[in-house]
PDB file of C-alpha atoms in Angstrom:
ATOM      1  CA  UNK A 210     103.272  95.807 107.347  1.00  0.00           C
ATOM      2  CA  UNK A 211     103.875  92.910 104.960  1.00  0.00           C
ATOM      3  CA  UNK A 212     107.588  92.849 105.811  1.00  0.00           C
ATOM      4  CA  UNK A 213     106.798  92.758 109.532  1.00  0.00           C
ATOM      5  CA  UNK A 214     104.225  89.974 109.062  1.00  0.00           C
ATOM      6  CA  UNK A 215     106.690  87.917 107.022  1.00  0.00           C
ATOM      7  CA  UNK A 216     109.431  88.469 109.604  1.00  0.00           C
ATOM      8  CA  UNK A 217     107.085  87.470 112.446  1.00  0.00           C
ATOM      9  CA  UNK A 218     105.986  84.374 110.524  1.00  0.00           C
ATOM     10  CA  UNK A 219     109.619  83.231 110.310  1.00  0.00           C
ATOM     11  CA  UNK A 220     110.498  83.729 113.995  1.00  0.00           C
ATOM     12  CA  UNK A 221     111.256  80.612 116.057  1.00  0.00           C
ATOM     13  CA  UNK A 222     108.259  81.177 118.340  1.00  0.00           C
ATOM     14  CA  UNK A 223     105.891  81.495 115.381  1.00  0.00           C
ATOM     15  CA  UNK A 224     107.342  78.367 113.822  1.00  0.00           C
ATOM     16  CA  UNK A 225     106.913  76.555 117.142  1.00  0.00           C
ATOM     17  CA  UNK A 226     103.249  77.606 117.275  1.00  0.00           C
ATOM     18  CA  UNK A 227     102.732  76.599 113.634  1.00  0.00           C
ATOM     19  CA  UNK A 228     104.343  73.177 113.905  1.00  0.00           C
ATOM     20  CA  UNK A 229     103.220  71.950 117.317  1.00  0.00           C
ATOM     21  CA  UNK A 230     100.345  69.543 116.810  1.00  0.00           C
ATOM     22  CA  UNK A 231      96.985  70.753 118.109  1.00  0.00           C
ATOM     23  CA  UNK A 232      98.428  73.897 119.708  1.00  0.00           C
ATOM     24  CA  UNK A 233      96.696  76.384 117.415  1.00  0.00           C
ATOM     25  CA  UNK A 234      93.307  74.628 117.723  1.00  0.00           C
ATOM     26  CA  UNK A 235      93.730  74.654 121.523  1.00  0.00           C
ATOM     27  CA  UNK A 236      94.513  78.381 121.472  1.00  0.00           C
ATOM     28  CA  UNK A 237      91.528  79.014 119.199  1.00  0.00           C
ATOM     29  CA  UNK A 238      89.296  76.982 121.513  1.00  0.00           C
ATOM     30  CA  UNK A 239      90.286  79.052 124.545  1.00  0.00           C
ATOM     31  CA  UNK A 240      89.769  82.213 122.469  1.00  0.00           C
ATOM     32  CA  UNK A 241      86.256  81.125 121.484  1.00  0.00           C
ATOM     33  CA  UNK A 242      85.381  80.134 125.060  1.00  0.00           C
ATOM     34  CA  UNK A 243      86.507  83.558 126.281  1.00  0.00           C
ATOM     35  CA  UNK A 244      84.346  85.205 123.619  1.00  0.00           C
ATOM     36  CA  UNK A 245      81.419  83.339 125.139  1.00  0.00           C
ATOM     37  CA  UNK A 246      82.326  84.431 128.665  1.00  0.00           C
ATOM     38  CA  UNK A 247      82.772  88.101 127.729  1.00  0.00           C
ATOM     39  CA  UNK A 248      79.598  88.136 125.639  1.00  0.00           C
ATOM     40  CA  UNK A 249      77.534  86.391 128.318  1.00  0.00           C
ATOM     41  CA  UNK A 250      78.771  88.512 131.215  1.00  0.00           C
ATOM     42  CA  UNK A 251      78.101  91.665 129.195  1.00  0.00           C
ATOM     43  CA  UNK A 252      74.665  90.364 128.236  1.00  0.00           C
ATOM     44  CA  UNK A 253      73.743  89.668 131.867  1.00  0.00           C
ATOM     45  CA  UNK A 254      74.723  93.191 132.914  1.00  0.00           C
ATOM     46  CA  UNK A 255      72.818  94.636 129.947  1.00  0.00           C
ATOM     47  CA  UNK A 256      69.743  92.581 130.814  1.00  0.00           C
ATOM     48  CA  UNK A 257      70.027  93.791 134.420  1.00  0.00           C
ATOM     49  CA  UNK A 258      70.038  97.386 133.174  1.00  0.00           C
ATOM     50  CA  UNK A 259      66.701  96.698 131.487  1.00  0.00           C
ATOM     51  CA  UNK A 260      65.302  94.828 134.493  1.00  0.00           C
ATOM     52  CA  UNK A 261      65.235  91.488 132.651  1.00  0.00           C
ATOM     53  CA  UNK A 262      67.791  89.600 134.765  1.00  0.00           C
ATOM     54  CA  UNK A 263      68.747  89.804 138.439  1.00  0.00           C
ATOM     55  CA  UNK A 264      66.069  92.475 138.853  1.00  0.00           C
ATOM     56  CA  UNK A 265      65.910  91.769 142.591  1.00  0.00           C
ATOM     57  CA  UNK A 266      69.593  92.656 142.979  1.00  0.00           C
ATOM     58  CA  UNK A 267      71.272  96.041 142.635  1.00  0.00           C
ATOM     59  CA  UNK A 268      73.140  96.964 139.494  1.00  0.00           C
ATOM     60  CA  UNK A 269      76.277  97.428 141.577  1.00  0.00           C
ATOM     61  CA  UNK A 270      76.038  93.854 142.907  1.00  0.00           C
ATOM     62  CA  UNK A 271      75.375  92.464 139.430  1.00  0.00           C
ATOM     63  CA  UNK A 272      78.341  94.407 138.057  1.00  0.00           C
ATOM     64  CA  UNK A 273      80.563  93.217 140.932  1.00  0.00           C
ATOM     65  CA  UNK A 274      79.535  89.652 140.175  1.00  0.00           C
ATOM     66  CA  UNK A 275      80.015  89.701 136.393  1.00  0.00           C
ATOM     67  CA  UNK A 276      82.639  92.362 135.584  1.00  0.00           C
ATOM     68  CA  UNK A 277      85.516  90.186 136.865  1.00  0.00           C
ATOM     69  CA  UNK A 278      84.412  87.527 134.343  1.00  0.00           C
ATOM     70  CA  UNK A 279      84.328  90.221 131.706  1.00  0.00           C
ATOM     71  CA  UNK A 280      87.821  91.527 132.475  1.00  0.00           C
ATOM     72  CA  UNK A 281      89.299  88.053 132.947  1.00  0.00           C
ATOM     73  CA  UNK A 282      87.818  86.976 129.632  1.00  0.00           C
ATOM     74  CA  UNK A 283      89.191  90.081 127.934  1.00  0.00           C
ATOM     75  CA  UNK A 284      92.694  89.393 129.293  1.00  0.00           C
ATOM     76  CA  UNK A 285      92.612  85.810 128.024  1.00  0.00           C
ATOM     77  CA  UNK A 286      91.168  86.997 124.699  1.00  0.00           C
ATOM     78  CA  UNK A 287      94.109  89.369 124.372  1.00  0.00           C
ATOM     79  CA  UNK A 288      96.634  86.653 125.230  1.00  0.00           C
ATOM     80  CA  UNK A 289      95.156  84.048 122.881  1.00  0.00           C
ATOM     81  CA  UNK A 290      94.637  86.677 120.178  1.00  0.00           C
ATOM     82  CA  UNK A 291      98.301  87.659 120.325  1.00  0.00           C
ATOM     83  CA  UNK A 292      99.301  84.000 120.055  1.00  0.00           C
ATOM     84  CA  UNK A 293      97.038  83.548 117.019  1.00  0.00           C
ATOM     85  CA  UNK A 294      98.567  86.637 115.387  1.00  0.00           C
ATOM     86  CA  UNK A 295     102.068  85.290 116.014  1.00  0.00           C
ATOM     87  CA  UNK A 296     101.072  81.937 114.549  1.00  0.00           C
ATOM     88  CA  UNK A 297      99.410  83.385 111.433  1.00  0.00           C
ATOM     89  CA  UNK A 298     100.653  86.975 111.095  1.00  0.00           C
ATOM     90  CA  UNK A 299     100.228  87.253 107.332  1.00  0.00           C
ATOM     91  CA  UNK A 300      96.606  86.101 107.490  1.00  0.00           C
ATOM     92  CA  UNK A 301      95.801  88.407 110.409  1.00  0.00           C
ATOM     93  CA  UNK A 302      97.885  91.553 110.031  1.00  0.00           C
ATOM     94  CA  UNK A 303      97.226  91.991 106.317  1.00  0.00           C
ATOM     95  CA  UNK A 304      93.457  91.665 106.613  1.00  0.00           C
ATOM     96  CA  UNK A 305      90.936  94.521 106.555  1.00  0.00           C
ATOM     97  CA  UNK A 306      88.485  92.660 108.802  1.00  0.00           C
ATOM     98  CA  UNK A 307      91.202  92.187 111.430  1.00  0.00           C
ATOM     99  CA  UNK A 308      91.968  95.904 111.644  1.00  0.00           C
ATOM    100  CA  UNK A 309      88.305  96.915 111.777  1.00  0.00           C
ATOM    101  CA  UNK A 310      87.856  94.328 114.529  1.00  0.00           C
ATOM    102  CA  UNK A 311      90.789  95.779 116.493  1.00  0.00           C
ATOM    103  CA  UNK A 312      89.329  99.320 116.345  1.00  0.00           C
ATOM    104  CA  UNK A 313      86.009  97.974 117.618  1.00  0.00           C
ATOM    105  CA  UNK A 314      87.768  96.024 120.397  1.00  0.00           C
ATOM    106  CA  UNK A 315      89.375  99.264 121.565  1.00  0.00           C
ATOM    107  CA  UNK A 316      85.936 100.908 121.608  1.00  0.00           C
ATOM    108  CA  UNK A 317      84.452  98.021 123.617  1.00  0.00           C
ATOM    109  CA  UNK A 318      87.277  98.125 126.158  1.00  0.00           C
ATOM    110  CA  UNK A 319      86.747 101.880 126.466  1.00  0.00           C
ATOM    111  CA  UNK A 320      83.021 101.397 127.059  1.00  0.00           C
ATOM    112  CA  UNK A 321      83.689  98.653 129.613  1.00  0.00           C
ATOM    113  CA  UNK A 322      86.210 100.844 131.409  1.00  0.00           C
ATOM    114  CA  UNK A 323      83.813 103.801 131.457  1.00  0.00           C
ATOM    115  CA  UNK A 324      81.048 101.550 132.808  1.00  0.00           C
ATOM    116  CA  UNK A 325      83.316 100.088 135.490  1.00  0.00           C
ATOM    117  CA  UNK A 326      84.455 103.530 136.610  1.00  0.00           C
ATOM    118  CA  UNK A 327      80.977 104.998 136.415  1.00  0.00           C
ATOM    119  CA  UNK A 328      79.226 102.158 138.178  1.00  0.00           C
ATOM    120  CA  UNK A 329      81.642 102.023 141.103  1.00  0.00           C
ATOM    121  CA  UNK A 330      80.971 105.369 142.747  1.00  0.00           C
ATOM    122  CA  UNK A 331      77.343 106.292 142.169  1.00  0.00           C
ATOM    123  CA  UNK A 332      75.956 102.782 142.419  1.00  0.00           C
ATOM    124  CA  UNK A 333      77.757 101.925 145.630  1.00  0.00           C
ATOM    125  CA  UNK A 334      75.230 104.076 147.482  1.00  0.00           C
ATOM    126  CA  UNK A 335      72.262 103.091 145.334  1.00  0.00           C
ATOM    127  CA  UNK A 336      70.983 104.819 142.250  1.00  0.00           C
ATOM    128  CA  UNK A 337      67.670 105.981 140.886  1.00  0.00           C
ATOM    129  CA  UNK A 338      65.975 104.495 137.841  1.00  0.00           C
ATOM    130  CA  UNK A 339      67.192 107.508 135.849  1.00  0.00           C
ATOM    131  CA  UNK A 340      70.755 106.726 136.916  1.00  0.00           C
ATOM    132  CA  UNK A 341      70.443 103.163 135.648  1.00  0.00           C
ATOM    133  CA  UNK A 342      68.841 104.362 132.411  1.00  0.00           C
ATOM    134  CA  UNK A 343      71.929 106.342 131.459  1.00  0.00           C
ATOM    135  CA  UNK A 344      73.892 103.094 131.167  1.00  0.00           C
ATOM    136  CA  UNK A 345      71.380 101.443 128.821  1.00  0.00           C
ATOM    137  CA  UNK A 346      72.443 102.972 125.493  1.00  0.00           C
ATOM    138  CA  UNK A 347      76.169 102.270 126.038  1.00  0.00           C
ATOM    139  CA  UNK A 348      75.304  98.714 127.117  1.00  0.00           C
ATOM    140  CA  UNK A 349      73.299  98.102 123.960  1.00  0.00           C
ATOM    141  CA  UNK A 350      76.099  99.671 121.899  1.00  0.00           C
ATOM    142  CA  UNK A 351      78.561  97.313 123.584  1.00  0.00           C
ATOM    143  CA  UNK A 352      76.400  94.287 122.759  1.00  0.00           C
ATOM    144  CA  UNK A 353      76.139  95.392 119.124  1.00  0.00           C
ATOM    145  CA  UNK A 354      79.893  96.009 118.907  1.00  0.00           C
ATOM    146  CA  UNK A 355      80.658  92.618 120.471  1.00  0.00           C
ATOM    147  CA  UNK A 356      78.387  90.947 117.919  1.00  0.00           C
ATOM    148  CA  UNK A 357      80.119  92.767 115.052  1.00  0.00           C
ATOM    149  CA  UNK A 358      83.536  91.847 116.512  1.00  0.00           C
ATOM    150  CA  UNK A 359      82.532  88.178 116.570  1.00  0.00           C
ATOM    151  CA  UNK A 360      81.352  88.330 112.954  1.00  0.00           C
ATOM    152  CA  UNK A 361      84.515  90.146 111.852  1.00  0.00           C
ATOM    153  CA  UNK A 362      86.681  87.607 113.673  1.00  0.00           C
ATOM    154  CA  UNK A 363      85.007  84.827 111.747  1.00  0.00           C
ATOM    155  CA  UNK A 364      85.137  86.846 108.517  1.00  0.00           C
ATOM    156  CA  UNK A 365      88.942  87.137 108.667  1.00  0.00           C
ATOM    157  CA  UNK A 366      89.184  83.758 106.962  1.00  0.00           C
ATOM    158  CA  UNK A 367      87.090  84.979 104.026  1.00  0.00           C
ATOM    159  CA  UNK A 368      87.880  88.669 103.597  1.00  0.00           C
ATOM    160  CA  UNK A 369      90.549  90.092 101.282  1.00  0.00           C
ATOM    161  CA  UNK A 370      94.024  90.947 102.418  1.00  0.00           C
ATOM    162  CA  UNK A 371      95.940  94.021 101.424  1.00  0.00           C
TER     163      UNK A 371
END
């Protein structure tokens, strides 16, 4: 992995990202804003599952309103994350926190996909309180995972490399 990271660091695109004034901070800013959007949209849906937000609206309507923000944020997180890896591949790719974070990101995307697929069919026709309750544990797990992902992302600067 070290050889790949060193090769990537020396590519013209990586050098461009490294040497262009204010480009990396701009990429990081967009990345952080998208973290906020994904976290907030997930939080709203989770709060709706517990009847604490948008309780007068159906879960399907709440999901239709906020899942596009979630998916759009995830796409931009992926794009900006890739750019940050290209800019600083040695710091990112050789870091334990980074790889733990990536495994958790895959889990979160899987949970979001399962929710999106599960919420589309049964909730389109309405759902009982028991039907909504089955989404609560995965929603809480998603919120916990997102929080850990945020902490790990910040911890990359301080954790050991291999």
